[in-house]
Tab-separated table of C-alpha atoms and ligand atoms in Angstrom:
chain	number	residue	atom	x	y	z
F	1	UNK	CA	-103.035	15.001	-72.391
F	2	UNK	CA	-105.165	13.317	-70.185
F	3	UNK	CA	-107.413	10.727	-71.701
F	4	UNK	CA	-111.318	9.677	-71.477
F	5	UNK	CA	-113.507	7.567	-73.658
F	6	UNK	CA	-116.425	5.882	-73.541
F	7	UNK	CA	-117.463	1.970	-74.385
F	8	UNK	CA	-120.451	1.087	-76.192
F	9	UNK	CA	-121.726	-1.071	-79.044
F	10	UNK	CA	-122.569	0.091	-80.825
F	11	UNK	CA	-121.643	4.169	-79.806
F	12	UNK	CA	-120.671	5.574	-82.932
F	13	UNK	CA	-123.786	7.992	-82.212
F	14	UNK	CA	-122.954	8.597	-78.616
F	15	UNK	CA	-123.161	12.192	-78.120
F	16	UNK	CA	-120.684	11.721	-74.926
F	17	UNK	CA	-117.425	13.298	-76.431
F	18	UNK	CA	-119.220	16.157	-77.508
F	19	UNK	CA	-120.706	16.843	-74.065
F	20	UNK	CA	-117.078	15.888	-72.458
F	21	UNK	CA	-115.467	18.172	-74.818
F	22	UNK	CA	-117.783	21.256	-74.174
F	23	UNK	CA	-117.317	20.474	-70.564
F	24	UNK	CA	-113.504	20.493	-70.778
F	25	UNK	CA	-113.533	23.692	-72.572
F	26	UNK	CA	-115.890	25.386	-70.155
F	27	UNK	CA	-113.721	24.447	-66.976
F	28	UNK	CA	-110.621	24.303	-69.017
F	29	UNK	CA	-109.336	21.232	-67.962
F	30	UNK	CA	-106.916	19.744	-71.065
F	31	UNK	CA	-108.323	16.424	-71.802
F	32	UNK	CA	-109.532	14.532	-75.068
F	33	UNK	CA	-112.781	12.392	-74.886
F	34	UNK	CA	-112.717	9.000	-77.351
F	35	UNK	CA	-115.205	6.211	-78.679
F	36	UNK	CA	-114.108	2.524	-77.771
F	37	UNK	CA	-116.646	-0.193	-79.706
F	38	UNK	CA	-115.020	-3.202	-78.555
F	39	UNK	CA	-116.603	-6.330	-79.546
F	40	UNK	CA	-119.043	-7.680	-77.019
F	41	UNK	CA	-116.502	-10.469	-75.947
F	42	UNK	CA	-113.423	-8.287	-76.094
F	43	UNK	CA	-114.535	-5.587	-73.704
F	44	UNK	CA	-112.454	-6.984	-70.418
F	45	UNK	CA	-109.242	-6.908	-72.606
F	46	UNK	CA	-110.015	-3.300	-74.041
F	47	UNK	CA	-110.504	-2.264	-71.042
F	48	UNK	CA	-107.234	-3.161	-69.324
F	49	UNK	CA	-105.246	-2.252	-72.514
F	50	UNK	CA	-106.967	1.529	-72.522
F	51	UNK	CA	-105.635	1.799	-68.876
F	52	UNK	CA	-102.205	0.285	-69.608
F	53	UNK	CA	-101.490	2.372	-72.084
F	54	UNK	CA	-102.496	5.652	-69.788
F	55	UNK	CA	-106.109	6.048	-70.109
F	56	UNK	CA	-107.453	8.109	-66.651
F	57	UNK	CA	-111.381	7.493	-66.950
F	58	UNK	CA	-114.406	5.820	-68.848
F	59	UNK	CA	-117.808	5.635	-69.359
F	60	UNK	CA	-119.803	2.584	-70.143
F	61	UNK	CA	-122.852	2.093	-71.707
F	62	UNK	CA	-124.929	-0.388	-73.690
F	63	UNK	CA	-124.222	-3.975	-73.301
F	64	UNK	CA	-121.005	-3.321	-70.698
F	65	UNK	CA	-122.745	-1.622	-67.427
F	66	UNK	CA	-122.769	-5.058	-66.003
F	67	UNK	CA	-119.184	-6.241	-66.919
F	68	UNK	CA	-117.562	-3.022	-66.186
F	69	UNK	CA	-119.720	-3.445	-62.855
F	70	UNK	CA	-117.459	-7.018	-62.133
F	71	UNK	CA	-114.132	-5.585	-63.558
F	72	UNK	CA	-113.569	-2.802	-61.519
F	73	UNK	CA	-111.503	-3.182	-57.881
F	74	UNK	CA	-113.622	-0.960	-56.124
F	75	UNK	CA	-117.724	0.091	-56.186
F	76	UNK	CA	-119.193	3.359	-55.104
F	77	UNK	CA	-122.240	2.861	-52.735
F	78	UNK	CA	-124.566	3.923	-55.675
F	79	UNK	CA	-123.034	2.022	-58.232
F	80	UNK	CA	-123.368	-1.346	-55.582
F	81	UNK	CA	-126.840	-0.517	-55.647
F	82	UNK	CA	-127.110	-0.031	-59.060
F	83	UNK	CA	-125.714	-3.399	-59.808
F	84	UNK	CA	-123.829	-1.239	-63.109
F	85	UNK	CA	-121.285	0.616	-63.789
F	86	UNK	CA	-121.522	3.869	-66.021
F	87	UNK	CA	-118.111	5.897	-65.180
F	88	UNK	CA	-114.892	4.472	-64.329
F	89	UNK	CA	-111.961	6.327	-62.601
F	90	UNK	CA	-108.354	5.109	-62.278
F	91	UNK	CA	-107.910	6.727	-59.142
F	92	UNK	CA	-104.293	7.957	-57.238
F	93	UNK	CA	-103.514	4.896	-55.900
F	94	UNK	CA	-104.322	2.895	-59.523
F	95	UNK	CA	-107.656	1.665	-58.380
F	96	UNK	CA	-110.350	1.233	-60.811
F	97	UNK	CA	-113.374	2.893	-59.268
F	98	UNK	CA	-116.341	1.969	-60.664
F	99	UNK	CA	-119.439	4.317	-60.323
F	100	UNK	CA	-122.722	4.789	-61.300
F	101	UNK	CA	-124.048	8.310	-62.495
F	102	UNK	CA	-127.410	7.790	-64.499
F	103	UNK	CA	-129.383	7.988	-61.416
F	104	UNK	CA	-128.039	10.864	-60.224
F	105	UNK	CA	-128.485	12.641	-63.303
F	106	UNK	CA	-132.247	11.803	-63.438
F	107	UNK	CA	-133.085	13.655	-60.803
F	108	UNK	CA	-130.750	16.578	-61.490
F	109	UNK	CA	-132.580	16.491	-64.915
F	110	UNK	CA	-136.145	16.524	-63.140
F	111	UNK	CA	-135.192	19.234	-60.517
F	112	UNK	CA	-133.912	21.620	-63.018
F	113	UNK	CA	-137.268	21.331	-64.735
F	114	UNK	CA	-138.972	21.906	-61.705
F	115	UNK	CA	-140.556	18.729	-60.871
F	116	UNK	CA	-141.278	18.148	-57.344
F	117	UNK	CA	-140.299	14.687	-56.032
F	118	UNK	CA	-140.773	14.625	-52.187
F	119	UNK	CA	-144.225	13.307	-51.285
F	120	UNK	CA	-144.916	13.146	-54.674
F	121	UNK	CA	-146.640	10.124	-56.331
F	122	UNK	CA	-144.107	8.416	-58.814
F	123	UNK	CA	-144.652	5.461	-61.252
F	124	UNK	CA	-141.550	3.902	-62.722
F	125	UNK	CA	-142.069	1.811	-65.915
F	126	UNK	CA	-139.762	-0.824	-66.517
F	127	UNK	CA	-137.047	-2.769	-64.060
F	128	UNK	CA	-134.255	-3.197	-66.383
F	129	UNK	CA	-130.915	-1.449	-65.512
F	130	UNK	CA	-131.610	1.954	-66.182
F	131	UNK	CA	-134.645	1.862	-63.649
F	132	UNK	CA	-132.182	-0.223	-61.091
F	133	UNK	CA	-129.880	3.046	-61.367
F	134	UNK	CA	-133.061	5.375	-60.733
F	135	UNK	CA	-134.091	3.598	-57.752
F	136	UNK	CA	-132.027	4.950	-55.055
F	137	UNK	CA	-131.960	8.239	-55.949
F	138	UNK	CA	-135.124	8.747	-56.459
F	139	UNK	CA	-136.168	7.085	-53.065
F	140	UNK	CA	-133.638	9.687	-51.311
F	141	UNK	CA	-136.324	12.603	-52.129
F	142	UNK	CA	-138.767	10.865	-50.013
F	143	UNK	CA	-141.656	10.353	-52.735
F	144	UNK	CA	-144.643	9.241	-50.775
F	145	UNK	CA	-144.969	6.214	-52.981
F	146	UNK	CA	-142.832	4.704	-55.655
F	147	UNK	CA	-144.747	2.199	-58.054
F	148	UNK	CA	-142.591	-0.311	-60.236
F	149	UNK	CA	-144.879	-1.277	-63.470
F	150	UNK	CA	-143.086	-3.789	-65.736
F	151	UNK	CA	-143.935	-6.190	-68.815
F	152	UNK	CA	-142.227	-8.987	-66.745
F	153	UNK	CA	-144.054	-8.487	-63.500
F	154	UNK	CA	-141.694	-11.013	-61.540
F	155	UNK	CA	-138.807	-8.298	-61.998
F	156	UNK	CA	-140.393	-5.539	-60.772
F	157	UNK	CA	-141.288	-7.365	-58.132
F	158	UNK	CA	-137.584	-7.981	-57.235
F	159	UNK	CA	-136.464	-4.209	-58.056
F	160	UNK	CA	-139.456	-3.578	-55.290
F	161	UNK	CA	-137.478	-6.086	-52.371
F	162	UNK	CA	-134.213	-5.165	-53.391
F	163	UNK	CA	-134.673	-1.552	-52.568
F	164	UNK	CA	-137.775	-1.769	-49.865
F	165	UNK	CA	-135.853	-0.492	-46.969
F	166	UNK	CA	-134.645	2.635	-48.801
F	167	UNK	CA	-138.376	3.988	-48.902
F	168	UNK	CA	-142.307	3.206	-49.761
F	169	UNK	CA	-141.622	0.971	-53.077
F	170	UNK	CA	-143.749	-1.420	-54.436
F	171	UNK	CA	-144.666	-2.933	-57.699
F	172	UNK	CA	-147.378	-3.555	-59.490
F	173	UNK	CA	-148.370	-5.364	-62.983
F	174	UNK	CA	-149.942	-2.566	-65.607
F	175	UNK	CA	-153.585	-4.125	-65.301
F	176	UNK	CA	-153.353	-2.921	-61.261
F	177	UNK	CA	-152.009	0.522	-61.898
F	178	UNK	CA	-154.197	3.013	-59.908
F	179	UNK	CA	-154.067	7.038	-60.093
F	180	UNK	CA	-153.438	9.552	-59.842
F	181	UNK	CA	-149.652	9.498	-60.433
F	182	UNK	CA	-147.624	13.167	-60.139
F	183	UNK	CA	-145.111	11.891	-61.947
F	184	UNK	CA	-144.261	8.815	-65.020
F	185	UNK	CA	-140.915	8.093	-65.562
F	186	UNK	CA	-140.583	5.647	-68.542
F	187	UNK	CA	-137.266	3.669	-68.260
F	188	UNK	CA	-138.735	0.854	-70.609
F	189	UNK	CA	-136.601	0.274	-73.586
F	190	UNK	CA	-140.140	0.533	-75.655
F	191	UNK	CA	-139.007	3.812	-77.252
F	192	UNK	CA	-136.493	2.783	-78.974
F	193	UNK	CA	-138.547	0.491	-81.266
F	194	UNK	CA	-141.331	2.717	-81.558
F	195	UNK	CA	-143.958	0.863	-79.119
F	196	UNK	CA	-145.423	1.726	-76.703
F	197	UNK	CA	-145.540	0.502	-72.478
F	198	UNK	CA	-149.130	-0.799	-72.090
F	199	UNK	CA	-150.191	1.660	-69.995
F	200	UNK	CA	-153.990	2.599	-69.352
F	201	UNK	CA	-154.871	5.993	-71.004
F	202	UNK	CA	-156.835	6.968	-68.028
F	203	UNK	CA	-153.745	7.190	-65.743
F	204	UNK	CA	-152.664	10.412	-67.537
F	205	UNK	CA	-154.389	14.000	-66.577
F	206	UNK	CA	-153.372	17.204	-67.300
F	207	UNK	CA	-151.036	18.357	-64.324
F	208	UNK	CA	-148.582	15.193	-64.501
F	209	UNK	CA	-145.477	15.253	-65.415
F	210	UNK	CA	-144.032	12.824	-68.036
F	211	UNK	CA	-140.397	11.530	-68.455
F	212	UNK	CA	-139.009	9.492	-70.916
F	213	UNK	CA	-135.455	8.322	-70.581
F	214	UNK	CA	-135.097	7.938	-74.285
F	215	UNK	CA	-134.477	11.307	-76.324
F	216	UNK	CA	-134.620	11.687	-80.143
F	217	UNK	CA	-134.841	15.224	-82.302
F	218	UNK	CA	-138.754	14.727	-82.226
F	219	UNK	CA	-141.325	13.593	-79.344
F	220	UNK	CA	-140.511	10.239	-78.182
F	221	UNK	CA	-143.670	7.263	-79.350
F	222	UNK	CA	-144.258	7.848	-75.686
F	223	UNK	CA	-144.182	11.343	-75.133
F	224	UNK	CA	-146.300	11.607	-77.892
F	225	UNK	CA	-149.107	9.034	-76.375
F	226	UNK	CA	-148.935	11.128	-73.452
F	227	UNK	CA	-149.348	14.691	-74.471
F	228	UNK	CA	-152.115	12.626	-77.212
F	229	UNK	CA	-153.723	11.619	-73.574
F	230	UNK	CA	-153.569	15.618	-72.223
F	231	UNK	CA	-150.171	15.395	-70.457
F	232	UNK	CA	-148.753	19.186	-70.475
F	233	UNK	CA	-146.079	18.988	-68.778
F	234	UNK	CA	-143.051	16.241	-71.149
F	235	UNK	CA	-139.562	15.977	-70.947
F	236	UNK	CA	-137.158	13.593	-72.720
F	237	UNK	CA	-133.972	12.142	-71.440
F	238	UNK	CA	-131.365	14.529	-73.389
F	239	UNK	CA	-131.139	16.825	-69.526
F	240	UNK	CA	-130.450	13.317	-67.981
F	241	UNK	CA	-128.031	12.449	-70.628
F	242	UNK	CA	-125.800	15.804	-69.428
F	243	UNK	CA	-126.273	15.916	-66.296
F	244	UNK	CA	-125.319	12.514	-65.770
F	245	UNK	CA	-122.034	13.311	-68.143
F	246	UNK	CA	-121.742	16.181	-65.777
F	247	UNK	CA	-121.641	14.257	-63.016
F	248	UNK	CA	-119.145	11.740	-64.263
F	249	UNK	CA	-116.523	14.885	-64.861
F	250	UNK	CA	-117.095	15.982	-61.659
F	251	UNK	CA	-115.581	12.450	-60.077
F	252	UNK	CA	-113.139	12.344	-63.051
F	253	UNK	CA	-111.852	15.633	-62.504
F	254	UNK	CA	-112.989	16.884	-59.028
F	255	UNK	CA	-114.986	20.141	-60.781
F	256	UNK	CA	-118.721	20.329	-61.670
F	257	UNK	CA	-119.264	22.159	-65.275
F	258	UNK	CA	-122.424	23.883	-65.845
F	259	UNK	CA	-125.501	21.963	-67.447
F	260	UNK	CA	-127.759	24.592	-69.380
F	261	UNK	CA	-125.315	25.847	-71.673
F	262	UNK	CA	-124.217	22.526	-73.292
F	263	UNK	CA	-127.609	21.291	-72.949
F	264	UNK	CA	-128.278	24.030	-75.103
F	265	UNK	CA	-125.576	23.522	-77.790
F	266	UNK	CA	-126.602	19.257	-78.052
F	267	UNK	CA	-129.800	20.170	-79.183
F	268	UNK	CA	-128.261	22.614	-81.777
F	269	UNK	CA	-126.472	19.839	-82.808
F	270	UNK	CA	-129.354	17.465	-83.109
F	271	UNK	CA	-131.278	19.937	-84.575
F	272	UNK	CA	-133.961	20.308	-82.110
F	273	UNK	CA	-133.824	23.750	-81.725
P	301	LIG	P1	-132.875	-2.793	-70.287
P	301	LIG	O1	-132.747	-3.603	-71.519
P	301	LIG	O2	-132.042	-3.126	-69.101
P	301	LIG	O3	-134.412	-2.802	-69.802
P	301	LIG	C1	-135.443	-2.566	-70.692
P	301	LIG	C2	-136.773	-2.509	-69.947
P	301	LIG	O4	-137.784	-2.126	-70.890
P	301	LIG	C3	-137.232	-3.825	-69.327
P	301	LIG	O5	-137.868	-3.558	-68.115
P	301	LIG	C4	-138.216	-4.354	-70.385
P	301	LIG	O6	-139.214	-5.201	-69.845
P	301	LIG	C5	-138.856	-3.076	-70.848
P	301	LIG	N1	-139.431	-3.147	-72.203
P	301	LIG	C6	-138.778	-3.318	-73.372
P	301	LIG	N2	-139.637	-3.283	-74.419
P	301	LIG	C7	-140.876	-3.077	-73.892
P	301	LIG	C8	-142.179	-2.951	-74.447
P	301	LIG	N3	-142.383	-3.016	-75.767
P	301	LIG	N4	-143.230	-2.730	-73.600
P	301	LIG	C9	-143.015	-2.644	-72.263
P	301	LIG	N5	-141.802	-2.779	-71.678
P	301	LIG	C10	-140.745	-2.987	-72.475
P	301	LIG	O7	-132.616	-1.270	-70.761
P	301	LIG	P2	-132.076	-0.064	-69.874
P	301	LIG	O8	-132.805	-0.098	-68.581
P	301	LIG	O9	-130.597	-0.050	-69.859
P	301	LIG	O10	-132.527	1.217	-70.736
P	301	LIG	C11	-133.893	1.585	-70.837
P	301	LIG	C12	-134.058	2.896	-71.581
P	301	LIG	O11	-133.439	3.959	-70.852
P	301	LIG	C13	-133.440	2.924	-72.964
P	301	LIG	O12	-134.337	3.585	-73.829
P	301	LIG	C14	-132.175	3.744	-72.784
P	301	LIG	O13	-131.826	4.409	-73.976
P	301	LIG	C15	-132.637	4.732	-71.717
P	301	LIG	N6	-131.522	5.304	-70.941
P	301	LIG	C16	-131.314	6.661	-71.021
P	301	LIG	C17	-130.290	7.259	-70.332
P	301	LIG	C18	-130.098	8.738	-70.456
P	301	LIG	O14	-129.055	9.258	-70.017
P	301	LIG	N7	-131.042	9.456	-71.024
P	301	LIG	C19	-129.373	6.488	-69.470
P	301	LIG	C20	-129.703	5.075	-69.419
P	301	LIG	C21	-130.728	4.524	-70.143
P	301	LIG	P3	-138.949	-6.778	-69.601
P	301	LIG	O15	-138.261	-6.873	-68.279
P	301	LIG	O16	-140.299	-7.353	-69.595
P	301	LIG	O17	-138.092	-7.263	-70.736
């Protein structure tokens, strides 16, 4: 049987082979989808041993995006510039394709919510890799204006060159943020501890529409500042989480599952609904 896994550490919570196994059931394709937690110095070496030994694909997430990004033989033009790797494919020809699918599955996630992105007015919080990922596809709706907010001002600034000739991107530090903003994606890590981005209460009015990357069984620290603020419309990163997993099986196996249905079933299975 054909074999997939992802690498993490930690990823003993990774929700990833549920979502792969759902998927492989609704296209029935005949695969099993595994956990790898290498140690963080061991990764190169799992790596090559779980595609000796017959592995077909991977995903890669927290701390290995980057490595995975200088192991593999060949880059997609989105995971280039991405600068990280989140799905790897040993292709035909035993190349090691190395893509990048979190971006991709932002947007998918935001569409299928119905959240309007061309000429819209988007603020990105945060410039570390997940908002590196964002940037190109996000620039490919044609906002009209795409801010980049970050604690560490001189990154954002950076993120803003980098990807300047893809579309109207600039950044600016928290204190200069101006409204009104359609649309707040939070790709800060801030979530995860509980804090909060410093952002000015006043930037958040009833018809924008929130996103936070992170996703846990209740409202997000920042998802609940926001609808706290009079933000109606909230969403949390679970849809980008499966929809970027979709998009990964689609390269891996050259068929796109459906979304809403196993969407549906994770958040049975974290008990949100
Ligand atoms: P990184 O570590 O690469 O970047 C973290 C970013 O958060 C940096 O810009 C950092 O600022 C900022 N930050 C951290 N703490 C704070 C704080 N207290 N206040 C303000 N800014 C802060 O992480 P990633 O980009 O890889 O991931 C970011 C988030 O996105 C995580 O929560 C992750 O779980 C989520 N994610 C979700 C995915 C999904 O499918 N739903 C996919 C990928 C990521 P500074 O530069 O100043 O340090």
């Amino acid at each position: 049987m054909d074999r997939y896994l992802v690498f993490g550490h930690p990823v003993r919570h990774s929700k990833s082979p549920f979502i792969h196994t759902l998927f492989a059931r609704q296209t029935q394709q005949e695969l099993e989808y595994g956990l790898a937690e290498p140690a963080v110095d061991e990764f190169a070496q799992a790596l090559c041993t779980f595609f000796d030994q017959g592995g077909k694909g991977c995903n890669v997430t927290v701390p290995f995006k980057e490595q995975a990004f200088a192991l593999v033989d060949r880059l997609s033009p989105r995971a280039k510039r991405a600068g990280a790797v989140n799905t790897i494919k040993l292709t035909d020809d035993g190349v090691l394709l190395g893509d990048n699918t979190d971006g991709a599955g932002l947007v998918a996630d935001l569409k299928s919510h119905g959240v309007t992105l061309a000429d819209s007015r988007i603020l990105l919080l945060g410039a570390g890799g997940a908002a590196r990922g964002a940037l190109a596809p996000l620039l490919a709706e044609l906002p009209s204006e795409l801010v980049i907010a970050n604690r560490t001002h001189t990154k954002a600034q950076q993120l803003a060159a980098e990807f300047h000739d893809l579309g109207p991107v600039t950044a600016q530090t928290y204190e200069q943020l101006a409204g009104p903003f359609d649309l707040v994606i939070n790709s800060t890590s801030a979530s995860l501890q509980g804090e909060l981005p410093p952002l000015a209460p006043a930037l958040i009015h009833t018809d924008i529409a929130i996103y936070d990357m992170m996703y846990s069984a209740s409202d997000t620290a920042f998802i609940s500042w926001a609808k706290q603020h009079g933000a109606s419309q909230t969403m949390d990163g679970l849809g980008m989480l499966v929809e970027q997993a979709a998009e990964a099986f689609t390269v891996w196996r050259g068929i796109r599952p459906g979304t809403k249905q196993v969407l549906r079933e994770l958040k049975r299975n974290l008990g949100v609904i």
